[in-house]
Structures are given as structure tokens and as C-alpha cells.
Amino acid sequence: MKSEAITRIRKLSQLYAYTSIQMHENIARKAGLSGTDQKYLGFFLVKGAMTAGELMEVTGLTSGAVTGLIDRFEKKDLAKREFAKTDRRKVLVVPDTEKIMQLLAPLYKDYRSHSEQLIGSFAEEDLKIIEKFLEGSIAIMSETVNQFKDK
């Protein structure tokens, strides 16, 4: 019986991932971005300013692809290149967090509200189980990402 539950959860997890991709792709299009560019903006919201090398590391993109990504963000005034104050040889890509949030927050408003309502409908003990599952899933995915990174 446990194997049936595992199969159900794995299928739901896959469906969740696919539906998430569809949702983010549609929201990105509404914002005038590609789905991947929109997700890469999320790295800036979490990490703040990064060098092109750091952006390559978190995205897995080539240097040429990262240059194109930065160019697209600059063209939309969502990020800009700046010399580091401590080392002028170092160029940082600095996100305009306020503009990014102005662009994306309205598009996520309903989703965020409904998600919070859903999460709020669970008992505290259930939330701990969900949290444990998500943390474990993230760890497994991070391990898989690291396994396939070019070394």
C-alpha cells in the first residue's frame, strides 16, 4: 500500500512541476519576458547583485548566454552593470528590485493570495510534514543539480 502512495505522490509532484512551469511561462509572457528570464530574475531577488560568473554558476548558462540575459535585463531597465567599488575590474549585475517587483507582483497577487489561503487551511502539524517534504525535495533536487554540473 505504501508503494501506491509513493506512486500517487510522485505523479502529483510531477504534475505540480509541470503546472508550475505553465503558470510561470504565462505570467512571464504577460510581463513581456520569457519564462526562463523571469525565473532568472528570481535569483536576483533572492541573491541581490551578482557578477556574471556568479550568475553563470546559479543558472548553469554559458558566458555568452549570461551576457545575452544581462543585455535583455538592461534593455528592460530591470538590471544594470556596475563596477565594484572595491575592485573596478569586477563588474556586478545589479537588479532594480523595485522595478522587478512592480512588474511581477501584480501578476502573482491572486496566486499568492490563494496559496496563502490553502496553506492556512492546514493544521500546524500538517504544515510541518509539508515543510519536511519540501525541504527534502529541495535537497534531493540540489544534489541532482550538483551531480550534473560541469566539473
JSON list of C-alpha atoms in Angstrom, two decimals:
[
{"chain": "A", "resi": 1, "resn": "MET", "atom": "CA", "xyz": [0.00, 0.00, 0.00]},
{"chain": "A", "resi": 2, "resn": "LYS", "atom": "CA", "xyz": [2.86, 2.38, 0.74]},
{"chain": "A", "resi": 3, "resn": "SER", "atom": "CA", "xyz": [4.18, 1.89, -2.81]},
{"chain": "A", "resi": 4, "resn": "GLU", "atom": "CA", "xyz": [0.79, 3.03, -4.15]},
{"chain": "A", "resi": 5, "resn": "ALA", "atom": "CA", "xyz": [1.00, 6.18, -2.03]},
{"chain": "A", "resi": 6, "resn": "ILE", "atom": "CA", "xyz": [4.56, 6.81, -3.25]},
{"chain": "A", "resi": 7, "resn": "THR", "atom": "CA", "xyz": [3.39, 6.48, -6.86]},
{"chain": "A", "resi": 8, "resn": "ARG", "atom": "CA", "xyz": [0.48, 8.88, -6.25]},
{"chain": "A", "resi": 9, "resn": "ILE", "atom": "CA", "xyz": [2.72, 11.46, -4.59]},
{"chain": "A", "resi": 10, "resn": "ARG", "atom": "CA", "xyz": [5.36, 11.19, -7.34]},
{"chain": "A", "resi": 11, "resn": "LYS", "atom": "CA", "xyz": [2.70, 11.70, -10.02]},
{"chain": "A", "resi": 12, "resn": "LEU", "atom": "CA", "xyz": [1.26, 14.68, -8.14]},
{"chain": "A", "resi": 13, "resn": "SER", "atom": "CA", "xyz": [4.76, 16.09, -7.71]},
{"chain": "A", "resi": 14, "resn": "GLN", "atom": "CA", "xyz": [5.37, 15.82, -11.47]},
{"chain": "A", "resi": 15, "resn": "LEU", "atom": "CA", "xyz": [2.02, 17.42, -12.22]},
{"chain": "A", "resi": 16, "resn": "TYR", "atom": "CA", "xyz": [2.82, 20.20, -9.75]},
{"chain": "A", "resi": 17, "resn": "ALA", "atom": "CA", "xyz": [6.15, 20.84, -11.51]},
{"chain": "A", "resi": 18, "resn": "TYR", "atom": "CA", "xyz": [4.57, 20.86, -14.98]},
{"chain": "A", "resi": 19, "resn": "THR", "atom": "CA", "xyz": [1.72, 23.13, -13.88]},
{"chain": "A", "resi": 20, "resn": "SER", "atom": "CA", "xyz": [4.21, 25.45, -12.19]},
{"chain": "A", "resi": 21, "resn": "ILE", "atom": "CA", "xyz": [6.17, 25.72, -15.45]},
{"chain": "A", "resi": 22, "resn": "GLN", "atom": "CA", "xyz": [2.98, 26.55, -17.36]},
{"chain": "A", "resi": 23, "resn": "MET", "atom": "CA", "xyz": [1.92, 29.16, -14.82]},
{"chain": "A", "resi": 24, "resn": "HIS", "atom": "CA", "xyz": [5.32, 30.86, -14.71]},
{"chain": "A", "resi": 25, "resn": "GLU", "atom": "CA", "xyz": [5.60, 30.81, -18.51]},
{"chain": "A", "resi": 26, "resn": "ASN", "atom": "CA", "xyz": [2.20, 32.51, -18.87]},
{"chain": "A", "resi": 27, "resn": "ILE", "atom": "CA", "xyz": [2.96, 35.09, -16.19]},
{"chain": "A", "resi": 28, "resn": "ALA", "atom": "CA", "xyz": [6.33, 35.79, -17.83]},
{"chain": "A", "resi": 29, "resn": "ARG", "atom": "CA", "xyz": [4.67, 36.36, -21.20]},
{"chain": "A", "resi": 30, "resn": "LYS", "atom": "CA", "xyz": [2.24, 38.82, -19.59]},
{"chain": "A", "resi": 31, "resn": "ALA", "atom": "CA", "xyz": [5.29, 40.63, -18.18]},
{"chain": "A", "resi": 32, "resn": "GLY", "atom": "CA", "xyz": [7.00, 40.68, -21.59]},
{"chain": "A", "resi": 33, "resn": "LEU", "atom": "CA", "xyz": [9.64, 38.13, -20.61]},
{"chain": "A", "resi": 34, "resn": "SER", "atom": "CA", "xyz": [10.47, 34.56, -21.45]},
{"chain": "A", "resi": 35, "resn": "GLY", "atom": "CA", "xyz": [9.71, 32.02, -18.75]},
{"chain": "A", "resi": 36, "resn": "THR", "atom": "CA", "xyz": [13.39, 31.35, -18.13]},
{"chain": "A", "resi": 37, "resn": "ASP", "atom": "CA", "xyz": [14.31, 35.05, -17.99]},
{"chain": "A", "resi": 38, "resn": "GLN", "atom": "CA", "xyz": [11.54, 35.60, -15.46]},
{"chain": "A", "resi": 39, "resn": "LYS", "atom": "CA", "xyz": [12.82, 32.75, -13.29]},
{"chain": "A", "resi": 40, "resn": "TYR", "atom": "CA", "xyz": [16.39, 34.11, -13.52]},
{"chain": "A", "resi": 41, "resn": "LEU", "atom": "CA", "xyz": [15.09, 37.44, -12.21]},
{"chain": "A", "resi": 42, "resn": "GLY", "atom": "CA", "xyz": [14.07, 35.44, -9.16]},
{"chain": "A", "resi": 43, "resn": "PHE", "atom": "CA", "xyz": [17.74, 34.64, -8.49]},
{"chain": "A", "resi": 44, "resn": "PHE", "atom": "CA", "xyz": [18.40, 38.38, -8.29]},
{"chain": "A", "resi": 45, "resn": "LEU", "atom": "CA", "xyz": [15.50, 38.87, -5.89]},
{"chain": "A", "resi": 46, "resn": "VAL", "atom": "CA", "xyz": [16.98, 36.21, -3.61]},
{"chain": "A", "resi": 47, "resn": "LYS", "atom": "CA", "xyz": [20.71, 36.88, -4.01]},
{"chain": "A", "resi": 48, "resn": "GLY", "atom": "CA", "xyz": [20.89, 40.56, -4.98]},
{"chain": "A", "resi": 49, "resn": "ALA", "atom": "CA", "xyz": [23.78, 41.85, -7.11]},
{"chain": "A", "resi": 50, "resn": "MET", "atom": "CA", "xyz": [25.99, 39.21, -8.71]},
{"chain": "A", "resi": 51, "resn": "THR", "atom": "CA", "xyz": [28.91, 39.04, -11.08]},
{"chain": "A", "resi": 52, "resn": "ALA", "atom": "CA", "xyz": [28.36, 37.42, -14.47]},
{"chain": "A", "resi": 53, "resn": "GLY", "atom": "CA", "xyz": [30.38, 34.45, -13.19]},
{"chain": "A", "resi": 54, "resn": "GLU", "atom": "CA", "xyz": [28.12, 34.06, -10.17]},
{"chain": "A", "resi": 55, "resn": "LEU", "atom": "CA", "xyz": [25.10, 34.26, -12.46]},
{"chain": "A", "resi": 56, "resn": "MET", "atom": "CA", "xyz": [26.66, 31.54, -14.65]},
{"chain": "A", "resi": 57, "resn": "GLU", "atom": "CA", "xyz": [27.08, 29.39, -11.54]},
{"chain": "A", "resi": 58, "resn": "VAL", "atom": "CA", "xyz": [23.48, 29.67, -10.32]},
{"chain": "A", "resi": 59, "resn": "THR", "atom": "CA", "xyz": [21.86, 29.39, -13.76]},
{"chain": "A", "resi": 60, "resn": "GLY", "atom": "CA", "xyz": [24.17, 26.87, -15.42]},
{"chain": "A", "resi": 61, "resn": "LEU", "atom": "CA", "xyz": [24.24, 29.10, -18.52]},
{"chain": "A", "resi": 62, "resn": "THR", "atom": "CA", "xyz": [27.31, 29.68, -20.68]},
{"chain": "A", "resi": 63, "resn": "SER", "atom": "CA", "xyz": [29.12, 33.02, -20.57]},
{"chain": "A", "resi": 64, "resn": "GLY", "atom": "CA", "xyz": [27.57, 34.02, -23.92]},
{"chain": "A", "resi": 65, "resn": "ALA", "atom": "CA", "xyz": [24.07, 33.15, -22.74]},
{"chain": "A", "resi": 66, "resn": "VAL", "atom": "CA", "xyz": [24.60, 35.09, -19.49]},
{"chain": "A", "resi": 67, "resn": "THR", "atom": "CA", "xyz": [25.77, 38.12, -21.49]},
{"chain": "A", "resi": 68, "resn": "GLY", "atom": "CA", "xyz": [22.57, 37.94, -23.56]},
{"chain": "A", "resi": 69, "resn": "LEU", "atom": "CA", "xyz": [20.49, 37.57, -20.40]},
{"chain": "A", "resi": 70, "resn": "ILE", "atom": "CA", "xyz": [22.10, 40.63, -18.80]},
{"chain": "A", "resi": 71, "resn": "ASP", "atom": "CA", "xyz": [21.64, 42.60, -22.04]},
{"chain": "A", "resi": 72, "resn": "ARG", "atom": "CA", "xyz": [17.92, 41.74, -22.08]},
{"chain": "A", "resi": 73, "resn": "PHE", "atom": "CA", "xyz": [17.52, 42.78, -18.43]},
{"chain": "A", "resi": 74, "resn": "GLU", "atom": "CA", "xyz": [19.36, 46.06, -19.08]},
{"chain": "A", "resi": 75, "resn": "LYS", "atom": "CA", "xyz": [17.21, 46.77, -22.14]},
{"chain": "A", "resi": 76, "resn": "LYS", "atom": "CA", "xyz": [14.10, 46.43, -19.93]},
{"chain": "A", "resi": 77, "resn": "ASP", "atom": "CA", "xyz": [15.75, 48.51, -17.14]},
{"chain": "A", "resi": 78, "resn": "LEU", "atom": "CA", "xyz": [15.48, 45.57, -14.74]},
{"chain": "A", "resi": 79, "resn": "ALA", "atom": "CA", "xyz": [19.23, 45.40, -14.03]},
{"chain": "A", "resi": 80, "resn": "LYS", "atom": "CA", "xyz": [22.42, 47.29, -14.82]},
{"chain": "A", "resi": 81, "resn": "ARG", "atom": "CA", "xyz": [26.13, 46.63, -14.90]},
{"chain": "A", "resi": 82, "resn": "GLU", "atom": "CA", "xyz": [28.21, 48.48, -12.30]},
{"chain": "A", "resi": 83, "resn": "PHE", "atom": "CA", "xyz": [31.87, 48.39, -11.38]},
{"chain": "A", "resi": 84, "resn": "ALA", "atom": "CA", "xyz": [32.50, 47.03, -7.90]},
{"chain": "A", "resi": 85, "resn": "LYS", "atom": "CA", "xyz": [33.56, 49.81, -5.53]},
{"chain": "A", "resi": 86, "resn": "THR", "atom": "CA", "xyz": [36.41, 47.74, -4.09]},
{"chain": "A", "resi": 87, "resn": "ASP", "atom": "CA", "xyz": [37.75, 46.40, -7.40]},
{"chain": "A", "resi": 88, "resn": "ARG", "atom": "CA", "xyz": [36.98, 48.25, -10.63]},
{"chain": "A", "resi": 89, "resn": "ARG", "atom": "CA", "xyz": [37.96, 45.17, -12.65]},
{"chain": "A", "resi": 90, "resn": "LYS", "atom": "CA", "xyz": [34.93, 43.41, -11.19]},
{"chain": "A", "resi": 91, "resn": "VAL", "atom": "CA", "xyz": [31.56, 44.12, -12.81]},
{"chain": "A", "resi": 92, "resn": "LEU", "atom": "CA", "xyz": [28.38, 43.49, -10.85]},
{"chain": "A", "resi": 93, "resn": "VAL", "atom": "CA", "xyz": [24.94, 42.97, -12.32]},
{"chain": "A", "resi": 94, "resn": "VAL", "atom": "CA", "xyz": [22.69, 44.98, -10.02]},
{"chain": "A", "resi": 95, "resn": "PRO", "atom": "CA", "xyz": [18.96, 44.26, -10.16]},
{"chain": "A", "resi": 96, "resn": "ASP", "atom": "CA", "xyz": [16.41, 47.04, -9.87]},
{"chain": "A", "resi": 97, "resn": "THR", "atom": "CA", "xyz": [14.41, 45.14, -7.27]},
{"chain": "A", "resi": 98, "resn": "GLU", "atom": "CA", "xyz": [11.71, 47.78, -7.10]},
{"chain": "A", "resi": 99, "resn": "LYS", "atom": "CA", "xyz": [11.06, 47.64, -10.87]},
{"chain": "A", "resi": 100, "resn": "ILE", "atom": "CA", "xyz": [11.14, 43.84, -10.87]},
{"chain": "A", "resi": 101, "resn": "MET", "atom": "CA", "xyz": [8.57, 43.75, -8.07]},
{"chain": "A", "resi": 102, "resn": "GLN", "atom": "CA", "xyz": [6.40, 46.40, -9.77]},
{"chain": "A", "resi": 103, "resn": "LEU", "atom": "CA", "xyz": [6.43, 44.25, -12.90]},
{"chain": "A", "resi": 104, "resn": "LEU", "atom": "CA", "xyz": [5.81, 40.84, -11.33]},
{"chain": "A", "resi": 105, "resn": "ALA", "atom": "CA", "xyz": [3.95, 41.35, -8.03]},
{"chain": "A", "resi": 106, "resn": "PRO", "atom": "CA", "xyz": [0.59, 42.30, -9.60]},
{"chain": "A", "resi": 107, "resn": "LEU", "atom": "CA", "xyz": [0.74, 39.21, -11.81]},
{"chain": "A", "resi": 108, "resn": "TYR", "atom": "CA", "xyz": [1.31, 36.93, -8.80]},
{"chain": "A", "resi": 109, "resn": "LYS", "atom": "CA", "xyz": [-1.20, 38.65, -6.50]},
{"chain": "A", "resi": 110, "resn": "ASP", "atom": "CA", "xyz": [-4.09, 36.19, -6.92]},
{"chain": "A", "resi": 111, "resn": "TYR", "atom": "CA", "xyz": [-1.81, 33.14, -6.91]},
{"chain": "A", "resi": 112, "resn": "ARG", "atom": "CA", "xyz": [-0.12, 34.32, -3.73]},
{"chain": "A", "resi": 113, "resn": "SER", "atom": "CA", "xyz": [-3.45, 35.01, -2.03]},
{"chain": "A", "resi": 114, "resn": "HIS", "atom": "CA", "xyz": [-4.93, 31.63, -2.95]},
{"chain": "A", "resi": 115, "resn": "SER", "atom": "CA", "xyz": [-1.73, 29.83, -1.93]},
{"chain": "A", "resi": 116, "resn": "GLU", "atom": "CA", "xyz": [-1.73, 31.54, 1.46]},
{"chain": "A", "resi": 117, "resn": "GLN", "atom": "CA", "xyz": [-5.38, 30.58, 1.96]},
{"chain": "A", "resi": 118, "resn": "LEU", "atom": "CA", "xyz": [-4.58, 26.96, 1.09]},
{"chain": "A", "resi": 119, "resn": "ILE", "atom": "CA", "xyz": [-1.56, 26.85, 3.41]},
{"chain": "A", "resi": 120, "resn": "GLY", "atom": "CA", "xyz": [-3.63, 28.46, 6.16]},
{"chain": "A", "resi": 121, "resn": "SER", "atom": "CA", "xyz": [-6.20, 25.69, 5.88]},
{"chain": "A", "resi": 122, "resn": "PHE", "atom": "CA", "xyz": [-3.78, 23.08, 7.26]},
{"chain": "A", "resi": 123, "resn": "ALA", "atom": "CA", "xyz": [-3.16, 22.29, 10.90]},
{"chain": "A", "resi": 124, "resn": "GLU", "atom": "CA", "xyz": [0.28, 23.21, 12.28]},
{"chain": "A", "resi": 125, "resn": "GLU", "atom": "CA", "xyz": [1.33, 19.53, 12.46]},
{"chain": "A", "resi": 126, "resn": "ASP", "atom": "CA", "xyz": [0.36, 19.05, 8.80]},
{"chain": "A", "resi": 127, "resn": "LEU", "atom": "CA", "xyz": [2.36, 22.13, 7.82]},
{"chain": "A", "resi": 128, "resn": "LYS", "atom": "CA", "xyz": [5.43, 20.62, 9.49]},
{"chain": "A", "resi": 129, "resn": "ILE", "atom": "CA", "xyz": [5.01, 17.48, 7.36]},
{"chain": "A", "resi": 130, "resn": "ILE", "atom": "CA", "xyz": [4.60, 19.56, 4.19]},
{"chain": "A", "resi": 131, "resn": "GLU", "atom": "CA", "xyz": [7.64, 21.63, 5.15]},
{"chain": "A", "resi": 132, "resn": "LYS", "atom": "CA", "xyz": [9.69, 18.49, 5.75]},
{"chain": "A", "resi": 133, "resn": "PHE", "atom": "CA", "xyz": [8.65, 17.09, 2.35]},
{"chain": "A", "resi": 134, "resn": "LEU", "atom": "CA", "xyz": [9.51, 20.33, 0.54]},
{"chain": "A", "resi": 135, "resn": "GLU", "atom": "CA", "xyz": [12.87, 20.70, 2.31]},
{"chain": "A", "resi": 136, "resn": "GLY", "atom": "CA", "xyz": [13.74, 17.09, 1.48]},
{"chain": "A", "resi": 137, "resn": "SER", "atom": "CA", "xyz": [12.67, 17.54, -2.14]},
{"chain": "A", "resi": 138, "resn": "ILE", "atom": "CA", "xyz": [14.78, 20.69, -2.47]},
{"chain": "A", "resi": 139, "resn": "ALA", "atom": "CA", "xyz": [17.79, 18.86, -1.04]},
{"chain": "A", "resi": 140, "resn": "ILE", "atom": "CA", "xyz": [17.35, 15.98, -3.50]},
{"chain": "A", "resi": 141, "resn": "MET", "atom": "CA", "xyz": [16.97, 18.38, -6.44]},
{"chain": "A", "resi": 142, "resn": "SER", "atom": "CA", "xyz": [20.03, 20.40, -5.34]},
{"chain": "A", "resi": 143, "resn": "GLU", "atom": "CA", "xyz": [22.03, 17.20, -5.10]},
{"chain": "A", "resi": 144, "resn": "THR", "atom": "CA", "xyz": [20.89, 16.22, -8.60]},
{"chain": "A", "resi": 145, "resn": "VAL", "atom": "CA", "xyz": [21.78, 19.67, -9.97]},
{"chain": "A", "resi": 146, "resn": "ASN", "atom": "CA", "xyz": [25.27, 19.39, -8.47]},
{"chain": "A", "resi": 147, "resn": "GLN", "atom": "CA", "xyz": [25.66, 15.88, -9.85]},
{"chain": "A", "resi": 148, "resn": "PHE", "atom": "CA", "xyz": [25.10, 17.11, -13.42]},
{"chain": "A", "resi": 149, "resn": "LYS", "atom": "CA", "xyz": [27.06, 20.37, -13.22]},
{"chain": "A", "resi": 150, "resn": "ASP", "atom": "CA", "xyz": [30.12, 20.59, -15.43]},
{"chain": "A", "resi": 151, "resn": "LYS", "atom": "CA", "xyz": [33.14, 19.90, -13.28]}
]
